[in-house]
Coordinates of C-alpha atoms and ligand atoms in Angstrom, one line a residue:
X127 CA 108.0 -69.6 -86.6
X128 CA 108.4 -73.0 -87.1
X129 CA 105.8 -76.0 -86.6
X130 CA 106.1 -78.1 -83.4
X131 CA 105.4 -81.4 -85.3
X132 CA 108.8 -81.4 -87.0
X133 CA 109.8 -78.0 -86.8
X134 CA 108.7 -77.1 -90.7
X135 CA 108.8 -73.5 -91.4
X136 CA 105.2 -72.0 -91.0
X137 CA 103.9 -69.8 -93.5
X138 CA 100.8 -67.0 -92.3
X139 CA 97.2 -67.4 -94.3
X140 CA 94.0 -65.7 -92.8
X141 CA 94.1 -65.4 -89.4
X142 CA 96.9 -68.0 -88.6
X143 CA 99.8 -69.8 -89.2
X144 CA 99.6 -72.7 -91.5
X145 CA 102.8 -75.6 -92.1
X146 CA 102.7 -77.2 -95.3
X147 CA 104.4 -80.2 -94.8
X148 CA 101.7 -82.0 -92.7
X149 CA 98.8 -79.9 -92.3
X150 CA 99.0 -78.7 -88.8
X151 CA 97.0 -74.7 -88.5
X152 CA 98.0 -73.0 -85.3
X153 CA 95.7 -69.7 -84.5
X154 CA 97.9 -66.0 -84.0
X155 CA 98.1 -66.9 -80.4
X156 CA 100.0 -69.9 -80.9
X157 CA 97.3 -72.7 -80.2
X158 CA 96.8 -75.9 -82.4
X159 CA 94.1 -75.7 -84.5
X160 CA 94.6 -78.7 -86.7
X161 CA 97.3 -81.7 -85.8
X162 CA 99.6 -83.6 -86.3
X163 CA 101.3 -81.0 -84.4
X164 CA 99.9 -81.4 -80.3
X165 CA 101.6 -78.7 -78.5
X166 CA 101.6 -74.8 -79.1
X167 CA 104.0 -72.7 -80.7
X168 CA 106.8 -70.7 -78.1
X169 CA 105.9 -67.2 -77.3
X170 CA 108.1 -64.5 -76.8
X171 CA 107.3 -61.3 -74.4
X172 CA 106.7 -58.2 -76.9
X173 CA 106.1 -54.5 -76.2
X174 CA 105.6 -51.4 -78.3
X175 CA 107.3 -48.8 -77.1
X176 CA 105.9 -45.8 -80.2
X177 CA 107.6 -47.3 -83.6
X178 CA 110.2 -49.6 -81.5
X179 CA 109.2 -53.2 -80.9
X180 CA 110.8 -55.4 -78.3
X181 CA 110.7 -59.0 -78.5
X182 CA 112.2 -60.8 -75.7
X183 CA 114.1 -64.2 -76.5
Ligands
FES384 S1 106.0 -80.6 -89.7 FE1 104.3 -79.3 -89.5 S2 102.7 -80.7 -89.5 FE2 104.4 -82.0 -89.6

């Protein structure tokens, strides 16, 4: 979870992920929603298997 300006850690707010070093907002599917950051955040296959979750790296 880290910002693809300069890879700050991102912190969650109301529906989406916010870096405070900068100002860039992505939305929970990864998308910029406010620069300086240009390119979306990596995403990682999960599933949900009952109480197990699977997150492929
Ligand atoms: S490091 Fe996140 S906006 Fe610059």
């Amino acid at each position: 979870m880290k910002c693809t300006h300069r890879a700050n850690p991102l912190n969650a707010s109301d529906g989406g992920l916010y870096c405070t070093l900068h100002g860039s907002r992505f939305d929970l599917d990864g998308n910029v929603v406010a620069e300086p950051a240009t390119q979306p955040l990596k995403k990682y296959p999960v599933v949900v298997n009952n109480s197990l979750i699977q997150i492929s790296i």
